[in-house]
Short mmCIF file of C-alpha atoms in Angstrom, two decimals:
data_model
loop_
_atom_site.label_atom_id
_atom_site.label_comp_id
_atom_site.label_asym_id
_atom_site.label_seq_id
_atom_site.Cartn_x
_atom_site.Cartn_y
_atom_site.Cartn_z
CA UNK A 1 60.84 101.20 98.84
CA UNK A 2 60.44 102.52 95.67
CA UNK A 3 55.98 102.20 94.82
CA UNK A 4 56.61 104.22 91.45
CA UNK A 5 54.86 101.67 88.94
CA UNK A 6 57.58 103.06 86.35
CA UNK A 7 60.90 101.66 88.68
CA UNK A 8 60.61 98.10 86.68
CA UNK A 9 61.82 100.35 83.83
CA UNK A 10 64.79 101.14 85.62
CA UNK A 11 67.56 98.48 85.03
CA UNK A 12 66.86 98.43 81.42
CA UNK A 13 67.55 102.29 81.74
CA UNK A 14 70.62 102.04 83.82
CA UNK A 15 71.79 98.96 81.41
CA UNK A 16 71.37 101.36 78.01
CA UNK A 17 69.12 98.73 77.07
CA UNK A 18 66.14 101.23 76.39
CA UNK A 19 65.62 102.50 73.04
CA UNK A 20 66.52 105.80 72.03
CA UNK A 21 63.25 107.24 71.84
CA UNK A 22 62.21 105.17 75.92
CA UNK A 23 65.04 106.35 77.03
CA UNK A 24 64.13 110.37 76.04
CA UNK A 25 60.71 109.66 77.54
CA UNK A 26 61.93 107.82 80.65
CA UNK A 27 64.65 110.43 81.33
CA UNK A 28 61.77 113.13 81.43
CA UNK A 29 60.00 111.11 83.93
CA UNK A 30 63.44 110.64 86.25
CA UNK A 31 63.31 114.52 86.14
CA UNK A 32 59.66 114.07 87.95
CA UNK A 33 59.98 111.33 90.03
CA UNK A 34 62.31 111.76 93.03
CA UNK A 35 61.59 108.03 93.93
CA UNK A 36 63.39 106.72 91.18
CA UNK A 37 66.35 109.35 90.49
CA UNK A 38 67.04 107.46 94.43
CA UNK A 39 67.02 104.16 92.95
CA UNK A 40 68.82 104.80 89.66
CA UNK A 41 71.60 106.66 92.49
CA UNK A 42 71.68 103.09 94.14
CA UNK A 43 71.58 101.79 91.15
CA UNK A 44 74.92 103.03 89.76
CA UNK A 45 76.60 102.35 93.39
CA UNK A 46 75.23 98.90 93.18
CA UNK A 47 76.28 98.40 89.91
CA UNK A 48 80.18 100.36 90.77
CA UNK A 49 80.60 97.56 94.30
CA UNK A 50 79.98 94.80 91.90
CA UNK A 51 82.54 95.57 89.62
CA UNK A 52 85.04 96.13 91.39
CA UNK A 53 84.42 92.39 92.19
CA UNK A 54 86.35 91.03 89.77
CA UNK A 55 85.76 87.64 88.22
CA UNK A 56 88.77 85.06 89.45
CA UNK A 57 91.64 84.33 86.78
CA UNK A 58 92.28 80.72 86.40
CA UNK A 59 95.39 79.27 88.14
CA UNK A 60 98.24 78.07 85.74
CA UNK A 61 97.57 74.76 87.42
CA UNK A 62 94.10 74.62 87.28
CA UNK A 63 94.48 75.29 83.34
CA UNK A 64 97.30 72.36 83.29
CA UNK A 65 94.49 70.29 84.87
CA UNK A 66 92.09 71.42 82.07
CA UNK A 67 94.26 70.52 79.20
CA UNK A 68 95.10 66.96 80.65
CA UNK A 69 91.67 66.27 81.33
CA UNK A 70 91.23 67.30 77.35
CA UNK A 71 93.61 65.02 76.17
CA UNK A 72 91.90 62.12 77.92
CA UNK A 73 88.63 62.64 75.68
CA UNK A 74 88.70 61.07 72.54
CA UNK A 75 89.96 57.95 74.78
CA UNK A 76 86.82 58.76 77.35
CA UNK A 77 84.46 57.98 74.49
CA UNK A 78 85.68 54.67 73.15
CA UNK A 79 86.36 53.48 77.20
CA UNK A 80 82.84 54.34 77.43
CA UNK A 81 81.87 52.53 74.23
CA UNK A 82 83.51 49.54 75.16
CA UNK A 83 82.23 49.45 78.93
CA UNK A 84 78.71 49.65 77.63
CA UNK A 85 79.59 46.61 75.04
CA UNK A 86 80.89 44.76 78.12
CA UNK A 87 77.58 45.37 79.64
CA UNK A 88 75.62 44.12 77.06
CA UNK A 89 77.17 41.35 76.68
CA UNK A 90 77.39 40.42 80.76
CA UNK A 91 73.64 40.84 80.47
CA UNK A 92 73.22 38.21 77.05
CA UNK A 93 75.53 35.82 78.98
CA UNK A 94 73.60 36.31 82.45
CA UNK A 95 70.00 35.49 80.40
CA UNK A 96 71.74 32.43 78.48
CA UNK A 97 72.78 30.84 81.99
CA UNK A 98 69.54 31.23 83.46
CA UNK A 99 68.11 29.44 80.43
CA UNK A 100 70.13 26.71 81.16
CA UNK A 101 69.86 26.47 84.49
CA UNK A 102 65.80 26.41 84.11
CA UNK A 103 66.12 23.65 81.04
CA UNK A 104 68.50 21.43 83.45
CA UNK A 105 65.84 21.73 86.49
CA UNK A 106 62.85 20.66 84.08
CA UNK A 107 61.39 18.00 86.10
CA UNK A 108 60.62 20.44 88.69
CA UNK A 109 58.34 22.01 86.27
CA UNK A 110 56.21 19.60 87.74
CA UNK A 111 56.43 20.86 91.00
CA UNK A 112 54.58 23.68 90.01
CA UNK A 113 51.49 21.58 88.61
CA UNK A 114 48.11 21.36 90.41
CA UNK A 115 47.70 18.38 93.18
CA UNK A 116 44.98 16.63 90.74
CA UNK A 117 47.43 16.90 87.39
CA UNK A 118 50.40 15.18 90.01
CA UNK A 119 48.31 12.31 91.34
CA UNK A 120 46.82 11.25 87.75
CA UNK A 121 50.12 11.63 86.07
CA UNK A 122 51.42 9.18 89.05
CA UNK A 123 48.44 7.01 88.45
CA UNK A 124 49.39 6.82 84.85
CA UNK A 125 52.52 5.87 85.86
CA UNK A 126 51.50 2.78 87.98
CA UNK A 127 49.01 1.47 85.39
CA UNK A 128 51.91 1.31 82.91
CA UNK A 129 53.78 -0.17 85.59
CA UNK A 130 51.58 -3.04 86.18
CA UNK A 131 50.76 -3.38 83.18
CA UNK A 132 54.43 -4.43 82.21
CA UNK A 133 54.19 -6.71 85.12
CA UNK A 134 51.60 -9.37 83.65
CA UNK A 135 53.17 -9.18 80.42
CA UNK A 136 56.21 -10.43 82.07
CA UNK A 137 54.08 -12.82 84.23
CA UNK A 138 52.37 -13.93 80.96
CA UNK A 139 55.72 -14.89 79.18
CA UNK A 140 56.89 -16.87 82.35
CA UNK A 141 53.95 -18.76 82.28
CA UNK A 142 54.40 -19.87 78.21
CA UNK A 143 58.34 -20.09 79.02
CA UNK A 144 57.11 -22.44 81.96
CA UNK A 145 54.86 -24.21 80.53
CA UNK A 146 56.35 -25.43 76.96
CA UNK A 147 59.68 -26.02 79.14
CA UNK A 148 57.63 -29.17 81.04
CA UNK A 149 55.54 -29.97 77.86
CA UNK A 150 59.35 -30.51 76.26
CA UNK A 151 60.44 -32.67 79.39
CA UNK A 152 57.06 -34.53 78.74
CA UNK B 1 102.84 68.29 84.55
CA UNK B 2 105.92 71.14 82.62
CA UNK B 3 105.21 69.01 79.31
CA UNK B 4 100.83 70.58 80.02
CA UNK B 5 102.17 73.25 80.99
CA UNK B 6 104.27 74.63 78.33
CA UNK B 7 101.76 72.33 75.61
CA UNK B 8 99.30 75.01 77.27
CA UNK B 9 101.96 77.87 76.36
CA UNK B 10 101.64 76.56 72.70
CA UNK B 11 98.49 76.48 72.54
CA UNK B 12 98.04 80.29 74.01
CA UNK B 13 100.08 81.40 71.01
CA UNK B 14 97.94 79.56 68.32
CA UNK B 15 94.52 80.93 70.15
CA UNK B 16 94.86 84.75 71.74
CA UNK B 17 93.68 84.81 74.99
CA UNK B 18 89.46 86.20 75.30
CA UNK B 19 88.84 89.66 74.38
CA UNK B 20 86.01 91.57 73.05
CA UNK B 21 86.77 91.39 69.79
CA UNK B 22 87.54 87.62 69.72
CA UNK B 23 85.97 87.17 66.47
CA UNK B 24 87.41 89.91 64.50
CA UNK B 25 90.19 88.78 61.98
CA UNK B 26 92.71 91.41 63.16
CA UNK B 27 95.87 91.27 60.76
CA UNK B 28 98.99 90.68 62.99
CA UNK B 29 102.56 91.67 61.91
CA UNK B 30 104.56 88.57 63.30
CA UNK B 31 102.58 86.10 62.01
CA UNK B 32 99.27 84.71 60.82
CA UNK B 33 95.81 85.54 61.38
CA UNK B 34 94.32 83.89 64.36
CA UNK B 35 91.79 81.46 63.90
CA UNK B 36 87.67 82.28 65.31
CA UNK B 37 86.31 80.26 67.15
CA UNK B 38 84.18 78.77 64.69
CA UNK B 39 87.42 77.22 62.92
CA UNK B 40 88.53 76.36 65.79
CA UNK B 41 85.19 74.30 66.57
CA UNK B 42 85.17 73.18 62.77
CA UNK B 43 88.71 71.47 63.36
CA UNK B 44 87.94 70.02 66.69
CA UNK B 45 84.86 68.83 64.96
CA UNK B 46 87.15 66.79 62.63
CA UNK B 47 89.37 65.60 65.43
CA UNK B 48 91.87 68.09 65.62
CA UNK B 49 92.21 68.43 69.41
CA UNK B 50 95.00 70.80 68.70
CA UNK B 51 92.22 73.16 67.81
CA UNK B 52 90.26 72.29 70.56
CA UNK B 53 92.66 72.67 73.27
CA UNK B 54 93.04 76.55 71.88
CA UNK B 55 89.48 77.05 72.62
CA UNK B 56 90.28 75.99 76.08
CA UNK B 57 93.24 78.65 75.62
CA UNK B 58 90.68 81.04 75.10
CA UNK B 59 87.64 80.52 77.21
CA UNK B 60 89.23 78.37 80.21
CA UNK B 61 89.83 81.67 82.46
CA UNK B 62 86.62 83.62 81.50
CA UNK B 63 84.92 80.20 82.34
CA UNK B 64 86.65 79.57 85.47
CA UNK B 65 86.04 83.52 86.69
CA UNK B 66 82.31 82.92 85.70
CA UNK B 67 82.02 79.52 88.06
CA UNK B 68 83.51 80.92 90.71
CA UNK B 69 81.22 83.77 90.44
CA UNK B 70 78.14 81.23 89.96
CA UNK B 71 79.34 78.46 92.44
CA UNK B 72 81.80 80.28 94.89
CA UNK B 73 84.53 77.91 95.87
CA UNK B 74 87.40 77.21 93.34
CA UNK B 75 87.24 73.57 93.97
CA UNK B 76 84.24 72.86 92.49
CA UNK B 77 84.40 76.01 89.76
CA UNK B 78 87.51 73.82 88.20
CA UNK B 79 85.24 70.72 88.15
CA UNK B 80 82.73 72.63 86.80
CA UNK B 81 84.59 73.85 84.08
CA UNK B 82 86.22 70.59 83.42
CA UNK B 83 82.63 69.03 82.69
CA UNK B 84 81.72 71.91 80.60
CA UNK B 85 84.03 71.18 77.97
CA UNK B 86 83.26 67.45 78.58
CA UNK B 87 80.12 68.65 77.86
CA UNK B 88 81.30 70.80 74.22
CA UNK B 89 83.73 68.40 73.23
CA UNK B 90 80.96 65.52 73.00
CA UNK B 91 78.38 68.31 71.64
CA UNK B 92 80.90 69.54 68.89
CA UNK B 93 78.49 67.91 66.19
CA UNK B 94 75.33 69.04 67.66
CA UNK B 95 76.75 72.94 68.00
CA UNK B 96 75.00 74.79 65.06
CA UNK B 97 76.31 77.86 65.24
CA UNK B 98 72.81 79.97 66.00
CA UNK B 99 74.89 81.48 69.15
CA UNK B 100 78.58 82.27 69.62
CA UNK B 101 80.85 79.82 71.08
CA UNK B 102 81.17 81.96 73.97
CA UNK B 103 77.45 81.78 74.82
CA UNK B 104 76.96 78.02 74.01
CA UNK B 105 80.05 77.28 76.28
CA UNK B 106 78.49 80.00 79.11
CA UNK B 107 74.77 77.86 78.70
CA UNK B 108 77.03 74.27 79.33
CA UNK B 109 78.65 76.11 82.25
CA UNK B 110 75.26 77.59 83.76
CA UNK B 111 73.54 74.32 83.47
CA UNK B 112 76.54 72.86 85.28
CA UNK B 113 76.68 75.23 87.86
CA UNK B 114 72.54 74.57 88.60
CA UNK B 115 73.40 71.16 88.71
CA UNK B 116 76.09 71.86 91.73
CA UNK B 117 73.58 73.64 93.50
CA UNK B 118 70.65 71.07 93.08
CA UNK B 119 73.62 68.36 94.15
CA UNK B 120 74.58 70.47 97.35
CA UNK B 121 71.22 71.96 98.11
CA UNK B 122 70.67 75.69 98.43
CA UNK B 123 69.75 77.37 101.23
CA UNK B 124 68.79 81.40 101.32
CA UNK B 125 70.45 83.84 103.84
CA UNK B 126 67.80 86.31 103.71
CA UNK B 127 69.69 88.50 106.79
CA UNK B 128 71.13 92.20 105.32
CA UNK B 129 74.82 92.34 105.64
CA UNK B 130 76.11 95.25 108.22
CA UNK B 131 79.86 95.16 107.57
CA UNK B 132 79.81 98.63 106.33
CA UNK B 133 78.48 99.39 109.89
CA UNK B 134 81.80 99.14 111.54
CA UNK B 135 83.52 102.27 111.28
CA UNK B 136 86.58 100.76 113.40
CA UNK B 137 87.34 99.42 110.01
CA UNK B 138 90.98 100.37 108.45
CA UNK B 139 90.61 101.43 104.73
CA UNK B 140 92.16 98.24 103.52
CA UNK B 141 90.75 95.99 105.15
CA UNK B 142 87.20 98.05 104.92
CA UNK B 143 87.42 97.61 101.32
CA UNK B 144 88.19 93.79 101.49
CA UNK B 145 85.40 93.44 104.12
CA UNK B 146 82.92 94.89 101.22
CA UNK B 147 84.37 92.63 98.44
CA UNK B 148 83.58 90.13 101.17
CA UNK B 149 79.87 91.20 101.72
CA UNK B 150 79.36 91.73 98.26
CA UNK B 151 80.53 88.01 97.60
CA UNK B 152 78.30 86.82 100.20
CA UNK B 153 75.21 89.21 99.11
CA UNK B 154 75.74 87.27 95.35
CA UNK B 155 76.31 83.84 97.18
CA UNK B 156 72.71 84.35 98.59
CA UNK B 157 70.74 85.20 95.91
CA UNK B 158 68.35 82.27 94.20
CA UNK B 159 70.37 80.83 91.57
CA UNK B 160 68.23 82.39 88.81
CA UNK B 161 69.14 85.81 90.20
CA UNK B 162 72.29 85.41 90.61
CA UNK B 163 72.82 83.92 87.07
CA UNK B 164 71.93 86.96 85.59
CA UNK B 165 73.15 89.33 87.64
CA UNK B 166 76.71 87.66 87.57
CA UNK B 167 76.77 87.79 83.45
CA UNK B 168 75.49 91.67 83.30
CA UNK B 169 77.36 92.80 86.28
CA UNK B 170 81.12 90.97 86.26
CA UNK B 171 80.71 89.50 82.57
CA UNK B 172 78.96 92.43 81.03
CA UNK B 173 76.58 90.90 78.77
CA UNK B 174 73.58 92.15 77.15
CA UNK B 175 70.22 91.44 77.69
CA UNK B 176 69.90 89.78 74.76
CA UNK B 177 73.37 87.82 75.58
CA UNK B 178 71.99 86.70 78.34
CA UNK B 179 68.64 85.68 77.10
CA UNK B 180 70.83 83.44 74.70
CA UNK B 181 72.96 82.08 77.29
CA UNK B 182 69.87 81.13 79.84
CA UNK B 183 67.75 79.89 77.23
CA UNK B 184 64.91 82.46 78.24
CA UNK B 185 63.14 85.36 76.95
CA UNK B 186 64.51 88.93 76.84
CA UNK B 187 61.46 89.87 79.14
CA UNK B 188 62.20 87.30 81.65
CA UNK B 189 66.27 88.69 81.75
CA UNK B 190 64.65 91.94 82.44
CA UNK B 191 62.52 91.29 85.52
CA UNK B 192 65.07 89.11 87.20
CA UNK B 193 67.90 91.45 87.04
CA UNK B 194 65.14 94.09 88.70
CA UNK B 195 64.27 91.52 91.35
CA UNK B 196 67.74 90.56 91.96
CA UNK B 197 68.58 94.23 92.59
CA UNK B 198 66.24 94.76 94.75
CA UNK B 199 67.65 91.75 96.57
CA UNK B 200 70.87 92.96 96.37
CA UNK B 201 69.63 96.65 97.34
CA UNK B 202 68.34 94.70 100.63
CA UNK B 203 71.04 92.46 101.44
CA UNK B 204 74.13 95.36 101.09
CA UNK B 205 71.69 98.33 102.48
CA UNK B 206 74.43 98.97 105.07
CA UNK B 207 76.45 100.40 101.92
CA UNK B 208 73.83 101.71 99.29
CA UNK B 209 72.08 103.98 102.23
#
């Protein structure tokens, strides 16, 4: 373990990423610091066992692959396009036939009214029921009536 | 799959295949000047796929090499590749030309390869290699045992740490490359590649010692 406060120093040295005038002043301190003329040793092995790991070439087929996969792009995009029209539209369609559906089932709006607004609007309803009732009665009665008064 | 195959061909004689001096206009006796890569982009731009499948000439095997490096199985290096230029073909418009093509294409491919790792979950082998400890080992198969190790010593570094020390050890890029390519400061390059040497240092002791 390297405790030399200068060893962060040392990849940019190894990497010639110093500048000239560091890299003059850090060379002076490899000469005094045994600790990290080590590490800039393992260092340069490091640095030789990953090279010789070299990067993988592409396959022909794999680069066949590639190209066909390219030539499907520009058609990619408008598929896309359109898929996302056809969603928009499912979704304007979908709202439209709930909105029907809820202006067909209107009378079970009234299902959701209080118990109170129910009973008065049935109330209503039988008042203007019986109501229509005598009128009829009534107009019997004057039908009846002027009927005998003629056999008279 | 001959008709990709030989289109490929085509294209590989209108794009030169990645070197260092990619953008240099070098004068060539049989025929034209090749195009950079920033025609090539400009083109592509404007629908030319023809121009856009020679920047796949050019970059498809330093991209693959770099996945495989970054991800570790060829499988999912082609995929990864695949969605990187996915990725730069629908970006054409939005490239702007403050980095080379090479380094916008190596940020897609990083930010791919993270995303493969988030997807599959990483998991750190913290355990120093000893296959250098064998000394049965034939010469042959000694070396192929450390290109082994070494693979695995990369394979189980943090991503972060492995990301740069994959593009300044097998891609050779600068610091300042780098910074470019991982969208992070020069500083930050710096202390990761020392951390992930140290790292390194640990996991292949058996061979550095």
């Amino acid at each position: 373990m390297n405790t030399c406060e200068q060893a962060s120093r040392l990849s940019a040295y190894h990497d010639g990423e110093m500048s000239p005038d560091c890299r003059v002043e850090f060379e002076r301190h490899l000469g005094q610091c045994p600790q990290c003329a080590a590490e800039l040793d393992r260092l340069r092995r490091l640095t030789a066992m990953l090279g010789a790991a070299r990067p993988a070439a592409i396959p022909a087929a794999s680069l066949a692959r590639l190209h066909r996969a390219v030539d499907l792009l520009p058609t990619t995009g408008i598929r896309r396009l359109a898929e996302a029209l056809a969603g928009v539209a499912a979704a304007i369609l979908l709202v439209c036939m709930i909105g029907l559906a809820r202006r067909s089932d209107a009378p079970a709006a009234t299902a959701s009214m209080p118990v109170w607004e129910t009973q008065a609007v049935a109330q209503q309803q039988a008042v203007s029921a019986t109501a229509t009732s005598d009128v009829l009665l009534a107009s019997w009665m004057v039908q009846d009536l002027s009927g005998r008064s003629e056999h008279d | 799959m001959v008709r990709q195959i030989e289109k490929s061909v085509q294209y590989g004689k209108k794009s030169p295949t990645l070197s260092n001096h990619m953008n240099d206009h070098d004068a060539t006796e049989n025929g034209p000047l090749p195009q950079t890569d920033l025609e090539l982009v400009r083109e592509a731009r404007h629908g030319d796929m023809d121009a856009f499948h020679g920047l796949v000439d050019r970059y498809a095997s330093y991209l693959y090499g770099l996945a495989v490096s970054l991800i570790g199985n060829a499988t999912d290096a082609e995929d990864a590749v695949q969605e990187t230029l996915t990725g730069a073909f629908r970006g054409l418009r939005s490239f702007r030309q403050e980095a080379s093509v090479k380094t916008w294409l190596t940020r897609i491919l990083v930010r791919q390869a993270a995303a493969h790792h988030r997807r599959r979950g990483f998991r750190i082998v913290a355990r120093p290699i000893d296959g250098a400890a064998d000394p049965a080992g034939a010469a042959e198969t000694a070396g192929a045992d450390a290109q082994m190790d070494v693979r695995a010593a990369i394979d189980a570094l943090p991503p972060d740490y492995r990301e740069v020390i994959v593009l300044r050890e097998m891609q050779g890029m600068s610091y300042e490359q780098i910074a470019q390519a991982l969208a992070i400061p020069r500083g930050t390059v710096e202390s990761r590649l020392f951390r992930a040497r140290g790292q390194l240092q640990e996991l292949l002791q058996a061979y550095l010692a």
